[in-house]
Amino acid sequence: KAGVTQTPRYLIKTRGQQVTLSCSPISGHRSVSWYQQTPGQGLQFLFEYFSETQRNKGNFPGRFSGRQFSNSRSEMNVSTLELGDSALYLCASSPNEQGGKEAFFGQGTRLTVV
Amino acid sequence: AQTVTQSQPEMSVQEAETVTLSCTYDTSENNYYLFWYKQPPSRQMILVIRQEAYKQQNATENRFSVNFQKAAKSFSLKISDSQLGDTAMYFCAPAGPTSGTYKYIFGTGTRLKVLA
């Protein structure tokens, strides 16, 4: 069974641009979550989607948005990039609605904003 | 709001020895889960062990075990017979139904280095 796939693995963008990151969950998983990891702030929850609906949202500005498609694949978008958005973005998928099960993480997308 | 404290930023242990990583948390949930994840240099987060808060028995997974003290809101991880492959960042994370079961609140992590 393929794991969680995140594309691209590395990305360099210029301040003010926008970026879209993609996450393909494990087959059959309907929950997809996104996290931002930086040396200063650690791992912070961005949002979670289940069956195309956002179920949870972290404390991030509206420049950060996401969506989930009917096949459970998810994208997150960051508009008007700032230097502080440079981070490792991790996606995680989980098997069902009830939770309590582990989340399976992808290898992340390393975003550098210059 | 949930908060998680991992008070040991860095630790080291000799190969084959035992080490304990500490974690305390604060939550208003009654039913929740607790997780320890490791993040090796490859950066991929890997589940180490999982505890259900309603279970009094401490979870064990091979060389990994936890000491779960619900009243004290403490969830420490013990690694026995440490191996070089255990070198990684370790994150403690509670998750609960009210906050969203898959909304993990991660601690700041403990960097563990296993020495040969």
PDB file of C-alpha atoms in Angstrom:
ATOM      1  CA  LYS A   1       0.000   0.000   0.000  1.00  0.00           C
ATOM      2  CA  ALA A   2       1.491   3.327  -1.015  1.00  0.00           C
ATOM      3  CA  GLY A   3       2.116   5.847   1.743  1.00  0.00           C
ATOM      4  CA  VAL A   4       1.182   9.491   1.913  1.00  0.00           C
ATOM      5  CA  THR A   5       2.654  11.325  -1.048  1.00  0.00           C
ATOM      6  CA  GLN A   6       3.442  14.998  -1.004  1.00  0.00           C
ATOM      7  CA  THR A   7       4.478  16.976  -4.046  1.00  0.00           C
ATOM      8  CA  PRO A   8       6.673  18.737  -4.699  1.00  0.00           C
ATOM      9  CA  ARG A   9       9.338  17.792  -2.182  1.00  0.00           C
ATOM     10  CA  TYR A  10      11.174  21.077  -2.483  1.00  0.00           C
ATOM     11  CA  LEU A  11      10.046  24.490  -3.617  1.00  0.00           C
ATOM     12  CA  ILE A  12      11.616  27.919  -3.825  1.00  0.00           C
ATOM     13  CA  LYS A  13       9.328  30.915  -4.215  1.00  0.00           C
ATOM     14  CA  THR A  14       9.693  34.660  -4.144  1.00  0.00           C
ATOM     15  CA  ARG A  15       8.039  36.844  -1.554  1.00  0.00           C
ATOM     16  CA  GLY A  16       4.588  37.931  -2.728  1.00  0.00           C
ATOM     17  CA  GLN A  17       3.995  34.885  -4.889  1.00  0.00           C
ATOM     18  CA  GLN A  18       1.526  32.151  -4.147  1.00  0.00           C
ATOM     19  CA  VAL A  19       2.120  28.419  -3.885  1.00  0.00           C
ATOM     20  CA  THR A  20       0.065  25.242  -3.994  1.00  0.00           C
ATOM     21  CA  LEU A  21       1.149  22.058  -2.267  1.00  0.00           C
ATOM     22  CA  SER A  22      -0.410  18.680  -2.922  1.00  0.00           C
ATOM     23  CA  CYS A  23      -1.040  15.662  -0.737  1.00  0.00           C
ATOM     24  CA  SER A  24      -2.277  12.237  -1.803  1.00  0.00           C
ATOM     25  CA  PRO A  25      -3.407  10.224   1.224  1.00  0.00           C
ATOM     26  CA  ILE A  26      -3.190   6.506   1.710  1.00  0.00           C
ATOM     27  CA  SER A  27      -5.874   4.746  -0.303  1.00  0.00           C
ATOM     28  CA  GLY A  28      -9.109   4.585   1.711  1.00  0.00           C
ATOM     29  CA  HIS A  29      -8.132   7.345   4.126  1.00  0.00           C
ATOM     30  CA  ARG A  30     -10.653  10.168   4.209  1.00  0.00           C
ATOM     31  CA  SER A  31      -9.051  12.540   6.703  1.00  0.00           C
ATOM     32  CA  VAL A  32      -6.161  14.753   5.652  1.00  0.00           C
ATOM     33  CA  SER A  33      -4.400  17.188   7.979  1.00  0.00           C
ATOM     34  CA  TRP A  34      -1.713  19.760   7.325  1.00  0.00           C
ATOM     35  CA  TYR A  35       1.035  20.965   9.642  1.00  0.00           C
ATOM     36  CA  GLN A  36       3.704  23.622   9.391  1.00  0.00           C
ATOM     37  CA  GLN A  37       7.075  22.889  10.970  1.00  0.00           C
ATOM     38  CA  THR A  38       9.599  25.641  11.627  1.00  0.00           C
ATOM     39  CA  PRO A  39      12.613  25.790  13.969  1.00  0.00           C
ATOM     40  CA  GLY A  40      11.072  28.648  15.927  1.00  0.00           C
ATOM     41  CA  GLN A  41       7.435  27.580  16.225  1.00  0.00           C
ATOM     42  CA  GLY A  42       7.754  23.818  16.010  1.00  0.00           C
ATOM     43  CA  LEU A  43       4.908  21.774  14.586  1.00  0.00           C
ATOM     44  CA  GLN A  44       1.705  23.721  14.212  1.00  0.00           C
ATOM     45  CA  PHE A  45      -1.649  22.484  13.010  1.00  0.00           C
ATOM     46  CA  LEU A  46      -2.988  24.224   9.928  1.00  0.00           C
ATOM     47  CA  PHE A  47      -6.248  22.456   9.077  1.00  0.00           C
ATOM     48  CA  GLU A  48      -7.958  19.108   8.685  1.00  0.00           C
ATOM     49  CA  TYR A  49     -10.303  17.928   5.993  1.00  0.00           C
ATOM     50  CA  PHE A  50     -12.691  15.015   6.014  1.00  0.00           C
ATOM     51  CA  SER A  51     -14.872  14.094   3.067  1.00  0.00           C
ATOM     52  CA  GLU A  52     -14.174  17.401   1.344  1.00  0.00           C
ATOM     53  CA  THR A  53     -15.159  19.451   4.417  1.00  0.00           C
ATOM     54  CA  GLN A  54     -12.832  21.406   6.651  1.00  0.00           C
ATOM     55  CA  ARG A  55     -13.335  19.988  10.138  1.00  0.00           C
ATOM     56  CA  ASN A  56     -10.676  21.844  12.069  1.00  0.00           C
ATOM     57  CA  LYS A  57      -8.599  24.940  11.545  1.00  0.00           C
ATOM     58  CA  GLY A  58      -5.516  26.219  13.305  1.00  0.00           C
ATOM     59  CA  ASN A  59      -4.524  29.796  14.065  1.00  0.00           C
ATOM     60  CA  PHE A  60      -3.116  30.848  10.754  1.00  0.00           C
ATOM     61  CA  PRO A  61      -3.971  33.906   8.651  1.00  0.00           C
ATOM     62  CA  GLY A  62      -6.422  33.681   5.790  1.00  0.00           C
ATOM     63  CA  ARG A  63      -3.514  33.523   3.331  1.00  0.00           C
ATOM     64  CA  PHE A  64      -3.393  29.838   4.183  1.00  0.00           C
ATOM     65  CA  SER A  65      -6.205  27.842   2.655  1.00  0.00           C
ATOM     66  CA  GLY A  66      -6.884  24.304   1.650  1.00  0.00           C
ATOM     67  CA  ARG A  67      -9.305  21.997   0.022  1.00  0.00           C
ATOM     68  CA  GLN A  68     -10.003  18.337  -0.404  1.00  0.00           C
ATOM     69  CA  PHE A  69     -11.241  16.596  -3.495  1.00  0.00           C
ATOM     70  CA  SER A  70     -13.684  13.735  -3.829  1.00  0.00           C
ATOM     71  CA  ASN A  71     -10.809  11.257  -4.113  1.00  0.00           C
ATOM     72  CA  SER A  72      -9.497  12.571  -0.734  1.00  0.00           C
ATOM     73  CA  ARG A  73      -6.462  14.224  -2.291  1.00  0.00           C
ATOM     74  CA  SER A  74      -5.827  17.585  -0.699  1.00  0.00           C
ATOM     75  CA  GLU A  75      -4.134  20.803  -1.650  1.00  0.00           C
ATOM     76  CA  MET A  76      -3.064  23.714   0.458  1.00  0.00           C
ATOM     77  CA  ASN A  77      -2.464  27.161  -0.894  1.00  0.00           C
ATOM     78  CA  VAL A  78      -0.485  30.022   0.520  1.00  0.00           C
ATOM     79  CA  SER A  79      -0.994  33.410  -1.102  1.00  0.00           C
ATOM     80  CA  THR A  80       1.182  36.517  -0.847  1.00  0.00           C
ATOM     81  CA  LEU A  81       4.124  34.560   0.494  1.00  0.00           C
ATOM     82  CA  GLU A  82       6.202  36.019   3.306  1.00  0.00           C
ATOM     83  CA  LEU A  83       9.721  35.088   4.358  1.00  0.00           C
ATOM     84  CA  GLY A  84       8.264  33.609   7.539  1.00  0.00           C
ATOM     85  CA  ASP A  85       6.306  31.071   5.530  1.00  0.00           C
ATOM     86  CA  SER A  86       9.531  29.196   4.859  1.00  0.00           C
ATOM     87  CA  ALA A  87       8.949  25.855   6.513  1.00  0.00           C
ATOM     88  CA  LEU A  88       8.476  22.150   6.137  1.00  0.00           C
ATOM     89  CA  TYR A  89       4.813  21.461   5.388  1.00  0.00           C
ATOM     90  CA  LEU A  90       3.643  18.044   6.483  1.00  0.00           C
ATOM     91  CA  CYS A  91       0.506  16.282   5.416  1.00  0.00           C
ATOM     92  CA  ALA A  92      -1.027  13.402   7.338  1.00  0.00           C
ATOM     93  CA  SER A  93      -3.849  11.039   6.487  1.00  0.00           C
ATOM     94  CA  SER A  94      -6.012   8.968   8.790  1.00  0.00           C
ATOM     95  CA  PRO A  95      -8.366   6.106   8.113  1.00  0.00           C
ATOM     96  CA  ASN A  96     -11.754   7.042   9.470  1.00  0.00           C
ATOM     97  CA  GLU A  97     -13.984   9.574  11.028  1.00  0.00           C
ATOM     98  CA  GLN A  98     -13.940   8.339  14.593  1.00  0.00           C
ATOM     99  CA  GLY A  99     -10.301   8.874  15.186  1.00  0.00           C
ATOM    100  CA  GLY A 100      -8.056   7.524  17.853  1.00  0.00           C
ATOM    101  CA  LYS A 101      -6.026   5.886  15.162  1.00  0.00           C
ATOM    102  CA  GLU A 102      -2.615   7.042  14.153  1.00  0.00           C
ATOM    103  CA  ALA A 103      -2.044   9.613  11.480  1.00  0.00           C
ATOM    104  CA  PHE A 104       0.311   8.619   8.701  1.00  0.00           C
ATOM    105  CA  PHE A 105       2.611  11.391   7.605  1.00  0.00           C
ATOM    106  CA  GLY A 106       4.153  12.195   4.267  1.00  0.00           C
ATOM    107  CA  GLN A 107       7.758  13.235   3.848  1.00  0.00           C
ATOM    108  CA  GLY A 108       6.826  16.871   3.590  1.00  0.00           C
ATOM    109  CA  THR A 109       7.330  19.755   1.212  1.00  0.00           C
ATOM    110  CA  ARG A 110      10.208  22.035   2.046  1.00  0.00           C
ATOM    111  CA  LEU A 111       9.175  25.575   1.062  1.00  0.00           C
ATOM    112  CA  THR A 112      11.765  28.314   0.919  1.00  0.00           C
ATOM    113  CA  VAL A 113      10.630  31.893   0.390  1.00  0.00           C
ATOM    114  CA  VAL A 114      13.305  34.299  -0.827  1.00  0.00           C
TER     115      VAL A 114
ATOM    116  CA  ALA B   1      -6.822  24.965  24.751  1.00  0.00           C
ATOM    117  CA  GLN B   2      -4.452  22.081  24.852  1.00  0.00           C
ATOM    118  CA  THR B   3      -0.822  22.673  25.699  1.00  0.00           C
ATOM    119  CA  VAL B   4       2.065  20.240  25.675  1.00  0.00           C
ATOM    120  CA  THR B   5       5.394  20.597  27.475  1.00  0.00           C
ATOM    121  CA  GLN B   6       8.478  18.577  26.716  1.00  0.00           C
ATOM    122  CA  SER B   7      11.025  19.902  29.172  1.00  0.00           C
ATOM    123  CA  GLN B   8      14.086  18.116  27.757  1.00  0.00           C
ATOM    124  CA  PRO B   9      15.202  19.776  24.512  1.00  0.00           C
ATOM    125  CA  GLU B  10      18.092  17.335  24.048  1.00  0.00           C
ATOM    126  CA  MET B  11      19.112  14.018  25.516  1.00  0.00           C
ATOM    127  CA  SER B  12      21.721  11.419  24.810  1.00  0.00           C
ATOM    128  CA  VAL B  13      21.974   7.776  25.781  1.00  0.00           C
ATOM    129  CA  GLN B  14      24.482   5.025  25.257  1.00  0.00           C
ATOM    130  CA  GLU B  15      23.529   2.223  22.953  1.00  0.00           C
ATOM    131  CA  ALA B  16      21.724  -0.592  24.822  1.00  0.00           C
ATOM    132  CA  GLU B  17      20.876   1.687  27.744  1.00  0.00           C
ATOM    133  CA  THR B  18      17.442   2.939  28.796  1.00  0.00           C
ATOM    134  CA  VAL B  19      16.207   6.499  28.479  1.00  0.00           C
ATOM    135  CA  THR B  20      12.997   8.238  29.502  1.00  0.00           C
ATOM    136  CA  LEU B  21      11.543  11.252  27.727  1.00  0.00           C
ATOM    137  CA  SER B  22       9.063  13.361  29.631  1.00  0.00           C
ATOM    138  CA  CYS B  23       5.857  15.032  28.521  1.00  0.00           C
ATOM    139  CA  THR B  24       3.172  16.895  30.383  1.00  0.00           C
ATOM    140  CA  TYR B  25       0.034  18.259  28.845  1.00  0.00           C
ATOM    141  CA  ASP B  26      -3.060  20.173  29.691  1.00  0.00           C
ATOM    142  CA  THR B  27      -6.450  19.328  28.292  1.00  0.00           C
ATOM    143  CA  SER B  28     -10.070  19.788  29.246  1.00  0.00           C
ATOM    144  CA  GLU B  29     -11.086  16.616  27.427  1.00  0.00           C
ATOM    145  CA  ASN B  30     -12.139  13.498  29.298  1.00  0.00           C
ATOM    146  CA  ASN B  31     -11.646  11.038  26.525  1.00  0.00           C
ATOM    147  CA  TYR B  32      -8.581  11.534  24.421  1.00  0.00           C
ATOM    148  CA  TYR B  33      -5.575   9.813  22.995  1.00  0.00           C
ATOM    149  CA  LEU B  34      -1.884  10.380  23.482  1.00  0.00           C
ATOM    150  CA  PHE B  35       0.777   9.725  20.915  1.00  0.00           C
ATOM    151  CA  TRP B  36       4.526   9.701  20.693  1.00  0.00           C
ATOM    152  CA  TYR B  37       5.921  10.300  17.235  1.00  0.00           C
ATOM    153  CA  LYS B  38       9.548  10.218  16.165  1.00  0.00           C
ATOM    154  CA  GLN B  39      11.065  12.264  13.377  1.00  0.00           C
ATOM    155  CA  PRO B  40      14.423  10.925  12.162  1.00  0.00           C
ATOM    156  CA  PRO B  41      16.728  12.970   9.932  1.00  0.00           C
ATOM    157  CA  SER B  42      14.621  11.908   6.941  1.00  0.00           C
ATOM    158  CA  ARG B  43      11.943  14.232   8.436  1.00  0.00           C
ATOM    159  CA  GLN B  44       9.154  11.675   8.120  1.00  0.00           C
ATOM    160  CA  MET B  45       7.014  11.448  11.242  1.00  0.00           C
ATOM    161  CA  ILE B  46       6.594   7.890  12.469  1.00  0.00           C
ATOM    162  CA  LEU B  47       4.254   6.695  15.205  1.00  0.00           C
ATOM    163  CA  VAL B  48       6.100   5.194  18.158  1.00  0.00           C
ATOM    164  CA  ILE B  49       3.287   4.424  20.565  1.00  0.00           C
ATOM    165  CA  ARG B  50      -0.313   5.299  21.318  1.00  0.00           C
ATOM    166  CA  GLN B  51      -2.254   5.434  24.598  1.00  0.00           C
ATOM    167  CA  GLU B  52      -5.982   5.715  25.127  1.00  0.00           C
ATOM    168  CA  ALA B  53      -6.653   7.960  28.106  1.00  0.00           C
ATOM    169  CA  TYR B  54      -9.518   5.825  29.408  1.00  0.00           C
ATOM    170  CA  LYS B  55      -7.204   2.829  29.744  1.00  0.00           C
ATOM    171  CA  GLN B  56      -5.265   2.613  32.970  1.00  0.00           C
ATOM    172  CA  GLN B  57      -2.815   0.077  31.598  1.00  0.00           C
ATOM    173  CA  ASN B  58       0.303   1.624  30.153  1.00  0.00           C
ATOM    174  CA  ALA B  59       0.887   0.957  26.474  1.00  0.00           C
ATOM    175  CA  THR B  60       3.883  -1.087  25.396  1.00  0.00           C
ATOM    176  CA  GLU B  61       5.298  -1.591  21.934  1.00  0.00           C
ATOM    177  CA  ASN B  62       8.405  -3.773  21.861  1.00  0.00           C
ATOM    178  CA  ARG B  63      11.231  -1.678  23.374  1.00  0.00           C
ATOM    179  CA  PHE B  64       8.964   1.333  23.867  1.00  0.00           C
ATOM    180  CA  SER B  65       6.639   1.827  26.804  1.00  0.00           C
ATOM    181  CA  VAL B  66       4.865   4.720  28.427  1.00  0.00           C
ATOM    182  CA  ASN B  67       4.193   5.826  31.958  1.00  0.00           C
ATOM    183  CA  PHE B  68       0.774   7.446  31.789  1.00  0.00           C
ATOM    184  CA  GLN B  69      -0.374   9.357  34.844  1.00  0.00           C
ATOM    185  CA  LYS B  70      -3.794  10.757  33.946  1.00  0.00           C
ATOM    186  CA  ALA B  71      -4.350  12.812  37.086  1.00  0.00           C
ATOM    187  CA  ALA B  72      -0.933  14.413  36.751  1.00  0.00           C
ATOM    188  CA  LYS B  73      -1.375  14.749  32.982  1.00  0.00           C
ATOM    189  CA  SER B  74       1.969  13.156  32.415  1.00  0.00           C
ATOM    190  CA  PHE B  75       2.902  10.875  29.539  1.00  0.00           C
ATOM    191  CA  SER B  76       6.540   9.808  29.514  1.00  0.00           C
ATOM    192  CA  LEU B  77       8.186   7.514  26.987  1.00  0.00           C
ATOM    193  CA  LYS B  78      10.710   4.888  28.012  1.00  0.00           C
ATOM    194  CA  ILE B  79      13.033   3.429  25.408  1.00  0.00           C
ATOM    195  CA  SER B  80      14.786   0.258  26.499  1.00  0.00           C
ATOM    196  CA  ASP B  81      17.861  -1.246  24.850  1.00  0.00           C
ATOM    197  CA  SER B  82      18.415   1.945  22.859  1.00  0.00           C
ATOM    198  CA  GLN B  83      19.592   1.478  19.299  1.00  0.00           C
ATOM    199  CA  LEU B  84      21.407   3.829  16.941  1.00  0.00           C
ATOM    200  CA  GLY B  85      18.270   3.946  14.803  1.00  0.00           C
ATOM    201  CA  ASP B  86      16.390   5.515  17.689  1.00  0.00           C
ATOM    202  CA  THR B  87      18.281   8.761  17.087  1.00  0.00           C
ATOM    203  CA  ALA B  88      15.549  11.251  16.210  1.00  0.00           C
ATOM    204  CA  MET B  89      13.342  14.067  17.421  1.00  0.00           C
ATOM    205  CA  TYR B  90      10.536  12.763  19.593  1.00  0.00           C
ATOM    206  CA  PHE B  91       7.218  14.553  19.834  1.00  0.00           C
ATOM    207  CA  CYS B  92       4.449  14.027  22.320  1.00  0.00           C
ATOM    208  CA  ALA B  93       0.933  14.816  21.111  1.00  0.00           C
ATOM    209  CA  PRO B  94      -2.505  14.567  22.692  1.00  0.00           C
ATOM    210  CA  ALA B  95      -5.567  14.480  20.478  1.00  0.00           C
ATOM    211  CA  GLY B  96      -9.200  14.483  21.467  1.00  0.00           C
ATOM    212  CA  PRO B  97     -12.698  14.480  20.033  1.00  0.00           C
ATOM    213  CA  THR B  98     -13.577  18.017  21.030  1.00  0.00           C
ATOM    214  CA  SER B  99     -10.487  19.589  19.619  1.00  0.00           C
ATOM    215  CA  GLY B 100     -10.671  17.308  16.650  1.00  0.00           C
ATOM    216  CA  THR B 101      -9.239  13.872  16.909  1.00  0.00           C
ATOM    217  CA  TYR B 102      -6.737  14.339  14.158  1.00  0.00           C
ATOM    218  CA  LYS B 103      -5.732  17.778  15.334  1.00  0.00           C
ATOM    219  CA  TYR B 104      -2.549  16.936  17.119  1.00  0.00           C
ATOM    220  CA  ILE B 105      -1.042  19.531  19.427  1.00  0.00           C
ATOM    221  CA  PHE B 106       2.631  18.708  19.356  1.00  0.00           C
ATOM    222  CA  GLY B 107       5.177  19.501  22.010  1.00  0.00           C
ATOM    223  CA  THR B 108       8.432  21.231  21.123  1.00  0.00           C
ATOM    224  CA  GLY B 109      10.175  17.910  20.903  1.00  0.00           C
ATOM    225  CA  THR B 110      13.139  16.179  22.483  1.00  0.00           C
ATOM    226  CA  ARG B 111      16.181  15.548  20.343  1.00  0.00           C
ATOM    227  CA  LEU B 112      17.518  12.129  21.292  1.00  0.00           C
ATOM    228  CA  LYS B 113      20.959  10.987  20.271  1.00  0.00           C
ATOM    229  CA  VAL B 114      21.998   7.382  20.794  1.00  0.00           C
ATOM    230  CA  LEU B 115      25.743   7.042  21.180  1.00  0.00           C
ATOM    231  CA  ALA B 116      27.711   4.037  19.993  1.00  0.00           C
TER     232      ALA B 116
END
